[in-house]
């Protein structure tokens, strides 16, 4: 049995001071009020963490944050917490961001604002020296915000390109079109779920944590974070190639079974182990090293004992900044705008309007719309489908540029292939459905006097209208045609739009109910 040296002095944990107890009580109340005021956004974030496999890892982040604070508790106890008015600047930015997010219908902005409210209140009620000691945990709290799915289309393309490069090296004949890879075995699609975004987001959060916990050198920290980004992307491309390779040599059923077993936590674990194996030999922080350097800890403790500003003005300022967004939201939405009562689309010179009857079912998605109309226009054997969704205003769940809105319903049977050539005042996409039917799709968003294919431009115009409490109608206008053989239908779409007087005049006619 090991003996204890006679001169060993047991380490007694230092109790919390009265100043710390009071400060933590104030902070706890502030956090409770913030969560209560913004409970809808807090609940949305938790549901996303729980329901979306892309963000399941965020369920661990609160516990990681608690652990990071506990690692610094001995140094923190030596610091005297105090009020600090610059923390109110962060809260003011959060209040502004929340109002803008609410006005534009951008949940991400509201979620980010909620996290910033929590960060800002911590700065305001605990002071600059505590903030310096908790700099990394406070910054790491940004990983609570569920963001990153916007990377899916780009990651799909990257995965497909890596797969094609590896197929070329192995001599398997293949042809790529967008996110579709055709081989003698089958047609493979790099689906949204196979883009690797969930592993990239989780590995980025993990890489940043490892950079702080295991490294002191900034070049090494940057290196491990870069590794945590690059390795998952490359590994996902190799995984997609492996599935195609196995299908080519052993059949589709075997490849599907292998991918089903391998893709998921097994794949993530292997990627994580690979990143750690590469970075292991470069670790330069010892397990016993403090997270706050002794010299810095002493400096923070000395500075915190200087005279601090009174806490009541800071509390009052924090209360006003929390109440301001709530007061703005209680004012309600703008009055509904007028929309046409007509259930038909306008006549177009030289074209005959018919009932919509596609060879393969295709229905654009327009959640929250007041009215949708669709028809087929025919001339000289050419057929063009025109769809319009009308809104008397936009709000949460009724944004014309929201996720899933438009030509490609994520719950439908159609898949995105690639973005087509530029289109004036709109965007051009190529999608494919059952039986390899391909559609060319021109999409135009309209709100107020702005007509464009840019999500950002529409959101900015909608934001302006909401902030000014101005009624504003909105519309999704889609002009689409099925391809015949390998030829593009772009010329047919352009011909109909030109005969209608251009996309803006076509939209004007729809909105006028003519």
XYZ file of C-alpha atoms in Angstrom:
514
model
C 0.000 0.000 0.000
C 1.387 3.426 -0.967
C 2.236 5.771 1.910
C 1.650 9.523 2.118
C 4.652 11.756 2.780
C 4.704 13.268 6.266
C 5.054 16.809 4.971
C 2.285 16.483 2.342
C -0.359 19.131 2.688
C -3.870 18.112 1.631
C -5.471 20.436 -0.902
C -8.776 21.799 0.355
C -11.158 23.105 -2.288
C -11.642 26.827 -1.877
C -15.267 27.705 -1.073
C -17.245 30.246 -3.068
C -17.010 33.765 -1.751
C -20.066 35.854 -0.921
C -19.378 37.939 -4.034
C -19.445 34.823 -6.204
C -22.647 33.523 -4.634
C -24.441 36.826 -5.228
C -23.138 37.083 -8.794
C -24.183 33.525 -9.658
C -27.658 34.090 -8.231
C -28.062 37.206 -10.388
C -26.744 35.350 -13.442
C -29.026 32.372 -12.814
C -32.066 34.648 -12.603
C -30.996 36.483 -15.770
C -30.568 33.225 -17.681
C -33.958 31.969 -16.469
C -35.643 35.176 -17.635
C -33.881 35.024 -21.024
C -34.943 31.414 -21.606
C -38.505 32.218 -20.473
C -38.801 35.254 -22.775
C -37.352 33.369 -25.739
C -38.765 29.966 -24.824
C -40.032 29.344 -28.374
C -36.521 29.653 -29.775
C -34.993 27.629 -26.929
C -37.532 24.849 -27.510
C -36.913 24.942 -31.286
C -33.170 24.565 -30.748
C -33.585 21.613 -28.396
C -35.984 19.899 -30.808
C -33.497 20.353 -33.650
C -30.715 18.892 -31.490
C -32.920 15.923 -30.668
C -34.651 15.254 -33.995
C -31.964 16.067 -36.568
C -29.123 13.565 -36.848
C -26.983 16.405 -38.210
C -27.144 18.147 -34.843
C -27.425 15.271 -32.340
C -23.876 16.034 -31.171
C -25.043 19.411 -29.803
C -26.828 17.533 -27.000
C -23.336 17.030 -25.540
C -22.260 20.668 -25.847
C -23.955 21.928 -22.625
C -22.152 19.212 -20.645
C -18.863 20.041 -22.379
C -19.348 23.709 -21.464
C -19.942 22.749 -17.835
C -16.801 20.604 -17.854
C -14.741 23.436 -19.358
C -15.876 25.780 -16.587
C -15.094 23.198 -13.896
C -11.541 22.857 -15.238
C -11.077 26.559 -14.500
C -12.888 26.725 -11.152
C -9.800 27.085 -8.928
C -8.589 30.122 -10.873
C -12.105 31.551 -11.145
C -12.639 31.465 -7.380
C -9.679 33.821 -6.925
C -11.340 36.403 -9.175
C -13.878 38.832 -7.742
C -16.883 38.998 -10.116
C -18.291 42.427 -10.919
C -20.741 44.235 -13.163
C -19.437 45.293 -16.564
C -21.443 47.524 -18.885
C -19.690 46.470 -22.166
C -21.499 43.157 -21.726
C -24.656 45.128 -22.522
C -23.223 45.834 -25.984
C -23.309 42.109 -26.728
C -26.870 41.946 -25.415
C -27.833 44.928 -27.605
C -26.397 43.116 -30.630
C -28.404 40.050 -29.621
C -31.605 42.090 -29.298
C -31.039 43.660 -32.717
C -30.244 40.302 -34.287
C -33.357 38.725 -32.784
C -35.629 41.474 -34.131
C -34.045 41.192 -37.578
C -34.370 37.398 -37.491
C -38.005 37.617 -36.429
C -38.766 40.195 -39.096
C -37.042 38.226 -41.855
C -38.339 34.856 -40.663
C -34.792 33.545 -40.177
C -34.758 31.097 -37.269
C -30.952 30.905 -37.367
C -30.681 34.608 -36.466
C -33.009 34.146 -33.488
C -31.128 31.075 -32.268
C -27.831 32.921 -32.529
C -29.348 35.890 -30.692
C -30.479 33.626 -27.829
C -26.954 32.298 -27.354
C -25.565 35.839 -27.507
C -28.047 36.952 -24.834
C -26.675 34.249 -22.533
C -23.087 35.194 -23.379
C -23.727 38.927 -23.001
C -25.469 38.558 -19.651
C -22.493 36.512 -18.409
C -20.120 39.298 -19.418
C -22.354 42.001 -17.924
C -22.892 40.302 -14.563
C -19.530 38.594 -13.954
C -17.138 41.195 -15.323
C -14.147 41.427 -17.675
C -11.708 39.345 -15.627
C -14.113 36.414 -15.404
C -14.847 36.859 -19.106
C -11.128 36.609 -19.867
C -10.845 33.446 -17.804
C -13.896 31.953 -19.538
C -13.042 33.209 -23.011
C -12.941 29.769 -24.652
C -16.092 28.327 -23.004
C -17.991 31.507 -23.882
C -16.832 31.307 -27.499
C -17.474 27.543 -27.658
C -21.116 28.229 -26.749
C -21.631 29.313 -30.374
C -21.657 25.593 -31.219
C -25.068 25.457 -29.528
C -26.500 27.113 -32.644
C -27.680 24.488 -35.182
C -26.139 25.724 -38.406
C -24.380 24.128 -41.350
C -27.003 22.343 -43.442
C -26.573 25.111 -46.017
C -23.338 23.306 -46.960
C -25.203 20.196 -48.176
C -25.383 21.008 -51.938
C -21.709 21.952 -52.104
C -20.659 18.866 -50.141
C -22.744 16.654 -52.430
C -20.807 17.978 -55.424
C -17.435 17.557 -53.665
C -18.293 13.975 -52.671
C -19.340 13.160 -56.220
C -16.139 14.686 -57.642
C -13.925 12.694 -55.233
C -15.799 9.507 -56.135
C -15.306 10.174 -59.836
C -11.577 10.768 -59.374
C -11.180 7.475 -57.496
C -13.326 5.578 -60.019
C -11.038 6.862 -62.748
C -8.008 5.549 -60.854
C -9.552 2.083 -60.554
C -10.587 1.915 -64.203
C -14.347 1.703 -63.591
C -16.115 3.556 -66.434
C -18.351 6.284 -65.060
C -20.152 9.437 -66.134
C -21.093 12.290 -63.804
C -23.925 14.785 -64.123
C -24.315 17.011 -61.109
C -24.632 14.660 -58.130
C -25.500 11.613 -60.261
C -22.834 9.057 -61.215
C -23.642 6.495 -63.891
C -21.652 3.243 -64.131
C -22.318 -0.018 -65.997
C -23.817 -1.299 -62.744
C -26.373 1.414 -61.958
C -27.099 5.102 -61.588
C -25.895 6.360 -58.202
C -26.977 9.583 -56.533
C -25.029 11.373 -53.830
C -28.063 12.149 -51.700
C -28.335 14.936 -49.138
C -27.935 12.376 -46.345
C -24.695 11.148 -47.963
C -23.120 14.597 -48.286
C -21.204 14.082 -45.037
C -22.423 17.355 -43.542
C -23.353 15.778 -40.192
C -19.846 14.420 -39.705
C -18.201 17.626 -40.881
C -20.179 19.777 -38.409
C -19.576 17.388 -35.514
C -15.878 17.018 -36.347
C -15.427 20.779 -36.593
C -16.857 21.190 -33.074
C -14.678 18.324 -31.861
C -11.573 19.729 -33.555
C -12.014 23.137 -31.912
C -12.402 21.453 -28.501
C -9.280 19.337 -29.023
C -7.365 22.419 -30.166
C -8.025 24.067 -26.794
C -7.691 21.029 -24.544
C -4.675 19.329 -26.144
C -2.630 22.145 -27.663
C -0.940 25.378 -26.581
C 0.712 26.383 -29.849
C -1.548 28.365 -32.183
C -0.107 26.859 -35.385
C -0.843 23.391 -34.005
C -4.323 24.461 -32.932
C -5.065 25.763 -36.411
C -3.619 22.562 -37.875
C -5.880 20.228 -35.886
C -8.971 22.276 -36.751
C -8.017 22.193 -40.443
C -7.504 18.446 -40.145
C -10.942 18.064 -38.565
C -12.445 19.790 -41.610
C -10.460 18.185 -44.430
C -10.381 14.556 -43.242
C -14.197 14.087 -42.942
C -14.735 15.565 -46.412
C -12.116 13.324 -48.008
C -13.230 10.288 -46.020
C -16.834 10.775 -47.099
C -15.733 10.869 -50.731
C -13.815 7.621 -50.205
C -16.874 6.061 -48.549
C -19.113 7.006 -51.488
C -16.516 5.631 -53.920
C -16.299 2.444 -51.857
C -20.039 1.894 -52.127
C -19.933 2.261 -55.926
C -16.818 0.069 -56.146
C -18.402 -2.717 -54.078
C -21.616 -2.490 -56.116
C -19.599 -2.837 -59.335
C -17.793 -5.980 -58.157
C -20.284 -7.597 -55.750
C -23.723 -6.308 -56.697
C -26.092 -3.587 -55.521
C -27.669 -5.548 -52.665
C -24.320 -6.318 -51.045
C -23.166 -2.709 -51.446
C -26.395 -1.343 -49.969
C -26.103 -3.662 -46.965
C -22.468 -2.736 -46.387
C -23.174 0.996 -46.640
C -26.151 0.696 -44.285
C -23.979 -0.931 -41.619
C -20.856 1.156 -42.161
C -22.383 4.604 -42.643
C -23.253 6.248 -39.347
C -21.498 6.128 -36.018
C -19.047 3.481 -37.271
C -17.903 5.828 -40.010
C -17.794 8.797 -37.624
C -15.744 6.802 -35.091
C -13.213 5.831 -37.747
C -12.886 9.435 -38.949
C -12.471 10.638 -35.370
C -9.801 8.019 -34.671
C -7.984 8.942 -37.865
C -7.892 12.646 -36.930
C -6.711 11.840 -33.393
C -4.071 9.407 -34.654
C -2.634 12.080 -36.948
C -2.689 14.775 -34.277
C -1.614 12.662 -31.275
C 2.146 13.062 -31.668
C 1.794 16.857 -31.884
C -0.042 17.330 -28.538
C 1.853 19.935 -26.505
C -0.415 20.358 -23.474
C 0.087 18.012 -20.532
C -2.886 16.603 -18.643
C -1.720 18.368 -15.476
C -1.313 21.780 -17.143
C -3.826 24.399 -15.942
C -6.226 25.810 -18.501
C -5.371 29.307 -17.317
C -1.683 30.068 -17.054
C -0.641 30.908 -13.436
C 0.733 34.338 -14.380
C -2.498 35.242 -16.172
C -4.620 33.876 -13.333
C -2.718 36.040 -10.844
C -3.082 39.091 -13.067
C -6.844 38.562 -13.424
C -7.252 38.090 -9.673
C -5.389 41.341 -8.901
C -7.321 43.377 -11.465
C -10.663 42.062 -10.241
C -10.041 43.550 -6.775
C -10.110 47.081 -8.146
C -13.208 49.213 -7.667
C -16.117 47.930 -9.781
C -19.138 49.873 -11.114
C -22.497 49.463 -9.330
C -24.480 46.452 -10.457
C -27.982 48.007 -10.472
C -27.559 50.151 -13.628
C -26.188 47.128 -15.473
C -29.122 44.997 -14.282
C -31.558 47.666 -15.433
C -29.883 47.872 -18.837
C -29.970 44.093 -19.225
C -33.677 44.017 -18.331
C -34.484 46.677 -20.950
C -32.513 44.864 -23.649
C -34.313 41.585 -22.907
C -37.712 43.302 -22.927
C -37.173 45.283 -26.146
C -37.458 42.357 -28.623
C -40.464 41.023 -26.729
C -42.200 44.412 -26.984
C -41.478 44.573 -30.716
C -42.872 41.084 -31.338
C -46.069 41.872 -29.405
C -46.847 44.581 -31.959
C -47.815 41.771 -34.329
C -47.480 41.226 -38.076
C -48.346 43.698 -40.842
C -51.881 43.583 -42.199
C -52.448 41.017 -44.992
C -51.848 42.311 -48.514
C -54.379 41.995 -51.307
C -53.969 39.056 -53.687
C -56.031 38.231 -56.821
C -59.087 36.046 -56.486
C -58.585 34.407 -59.899
C -57.822 30.680 -59.888
C -56.445 30.666 -63.430
C -53.159 31.700 -64.964
C -53.012 34.436 -67.621
C -53.308 33.851 -71.365
C -50.028 33.911 -73.299
C -50.049 34.882 -76.948
C -49.434 31.915 -79.258
C -49.815 29.345 -76.489
C -52.838 27.220 -75.586
C -53.519 26.790 -71.874
C -54.497 23.255 -70.805
C -55.083 21.337 -67.601
C -51.864 20.220 -65.941
C -51.193 16.530 -66.703
C -47.464 15.622 -66.478
C -46.061 12.268 -67.555
C -44.443 11.942 -64.117
C -46.109 13.579 -61.110
C -44.383 16.788 -60.037
C -45.882 19.245 -57.574
C -43.911 22.211 -56.270
C -44.119 22.925 -52.565
C -45.566 26.175 -51.231
C -46.277 25.827 -47.510
C -48.487 28.559 -46.075
C -49.575 29.942 -49.427
C -53.064 31.428 -49.779
C -53.520 30.088 -53.278
C -51.665 27.900 -55.773
C -52.381 27.566 -59.484
C -50.756 25.394 -62.120
C -51.380 24.858 -65.816
C -49.686 23.576 -68.957
C -49.090 25.776 -72.019
C -48.780 24.065 -75.416
C -47.489 25.285 -78.780
C -46.249 23.264 -81.765
C -45.959 20.134 -79.645
C -43.903 21.875 -76.979
C -45.257 21.808 -73.419
C -44.396 24.139 -70.555
C -45.792 23.938 -67.016
C -46.346 27.164 -65.089
C -46.896 27.169 -61.324
C -47.659 30.136 -59.079
C -48.070 30.293 -55.306
C -49.546 33.505 -53.884
C -49.074 34.828 -50.345
C -50.778 37.760 -48.627
C -47.688 38.132 -46.450
C -44.775 36.166 -45.048
C -44.245 34.894 -41.509
C -42.707 31.939 -39.695
C -43.322 28.848 -41.848
C -44.664 30.971 -44.731
C -41.422 32.264 -46.263
C -41.292 31.864 -50.046
C -37.545 31.170 -49.804
C -37.872 28.846 -46.801
C -36.365 25.358 -46.717
C -38.167 22.967 -49.059
C -40.206 25.661 -50.772
C -40.330 25.685 -54.555
C -39.715 23.198 -57.327
C -37.922 20.544 -55.283
C -39.975 19.177 -52.411
C -37.500 17.390 -50.080
C -40.238 14.898 -49.204
C -41.011 14.173 -52.857
C -39.558 11.820 -55.465
C -37.556 14.429 -57.374
C -33.848 15.108 -56.881
C -31.641 18.072 -57.675
C -29.049 17.443 -60.386
C -27.269 20.767 -60.795
C -27.750 24.472 -61.252
C -28.165 25.519 -64.863
C -26.971 28.557 -66.813
C -27.657 32.027 -65.356
C -31.207 33.315 -65.631
C -32.194 36.995 -65.542
C -34.277 37.824 -62.432
C -34.444 34.154 -61.474
C -32.576 30.897 -60.975
C -32.328 27.871 -63.239
C -32.102 24.305 -61.923
C -32.128 20.819 -63.377
C -33.984 18.126 -61.445
C -34.758 14.468 -62.114
C -37.592 12.172 -61.071
C -38.867 8.635 -61.365
C -37.795 6.859 -64.536
C -34.921 9.331 -65.061
C -37.306 12.007 -66.279
C -35.439 15.313 -66.271
C -36.970 18.753 -65.827
C -35.515 22.178 -66.500
C -36.884 24.629 -63.945
C -36.860 28.432 -63.905
C -37.821 29.863 -60.496
C -38.705 33.481 -59.771
C -39.372 34.906 -56.324
C -41.458 38.056 -56.071
C -42.170 40.294 -53.115
C -43.170 43.909 -53.456
C -41.342 45.319 -56.492
C -38.421 42.899 -56.175
C -38.296 39.884 -58.493
C -35.212 37.688 -58.318
C -33.843 34.203 -57.883
C -31.754 35.257 -54.886
C -32.884 34.101 -51.451
C -30.883 36.877 -49.827
C -32.481 39.661 -51.881
C -35.968 38.390 -51.058
C -35.188 38.084 -47.368
C -33.812 41.624 -47.251
C -36.915 43.029 -48.974
C -39.198 41.020 -46.667
C -37.198 42.232 -43.677
C -37.671 45.848 -44.712
C -41.415 45.381 -45.097
C -41.776 43.670 -41.727
C -39.719 46.297 -39.911
C -41.851 49.065 -41.428
C -45.070 47.124 -40.747
C -45.919 47.400 -44.434
C -48.340 44.902 -46.062
C -46.605 43.065 -48.869
C -47.729 40.207 -51.082
C -45.312 37.550 -52.260
C -45.211 34.912 -54.961
C -43.275 31.884 -56.145
C -43.428 31.647 -59.946
C -42.029 28.488 -61.565
C -41.775 27.837 -65.304
C -40.730 24.266 -66.069
C -40.653 21.656 -68.820
C -39.699 18.009 -69.107
C -36.724 17.269 -71.325
C -37.206 15.238 -74.483
C -34.318 12.826 -74.900
C -30.962 14.403 -74.095
C -31.907 17.887 -75.263
C -32.339 20.799 -72.870
C -35.778 22.408 -72.508
C -34.239 25.833 -71.808
C -35.105 27.128 -75.274
C -38.761 26.197 -74.799
C -38.899 27.956 -71.431
C -37.248 31.061 -72.865
C -39.747 31.102 -75.741
C -42.789 31.053 -73.450
C -41.340 33.703 -71.135
C -40.521 35.938 -74.108
C -44.048 35.554 -75.512
C -45.415 36.548 -72.091
C -43.423 39.796 -72.291
C -40.628 38.653 -69.978
C -40.609 37.207 -66.462
C -41.644 40.457 -64.772
C -44.670 40.994 -67.016
C -45.676 37.360 -66.547
C -45.483 37.833 -62.771
C -47.425 41.109 -63.017
C -50.172 39.351 -64.978
C -50.409 36.570 -62.380
C -50.570 39.066 -59.498
C -53.198 41.112 -61.342
C -55.330 38.002 -61.815
C -55.525 38.526 -65.585
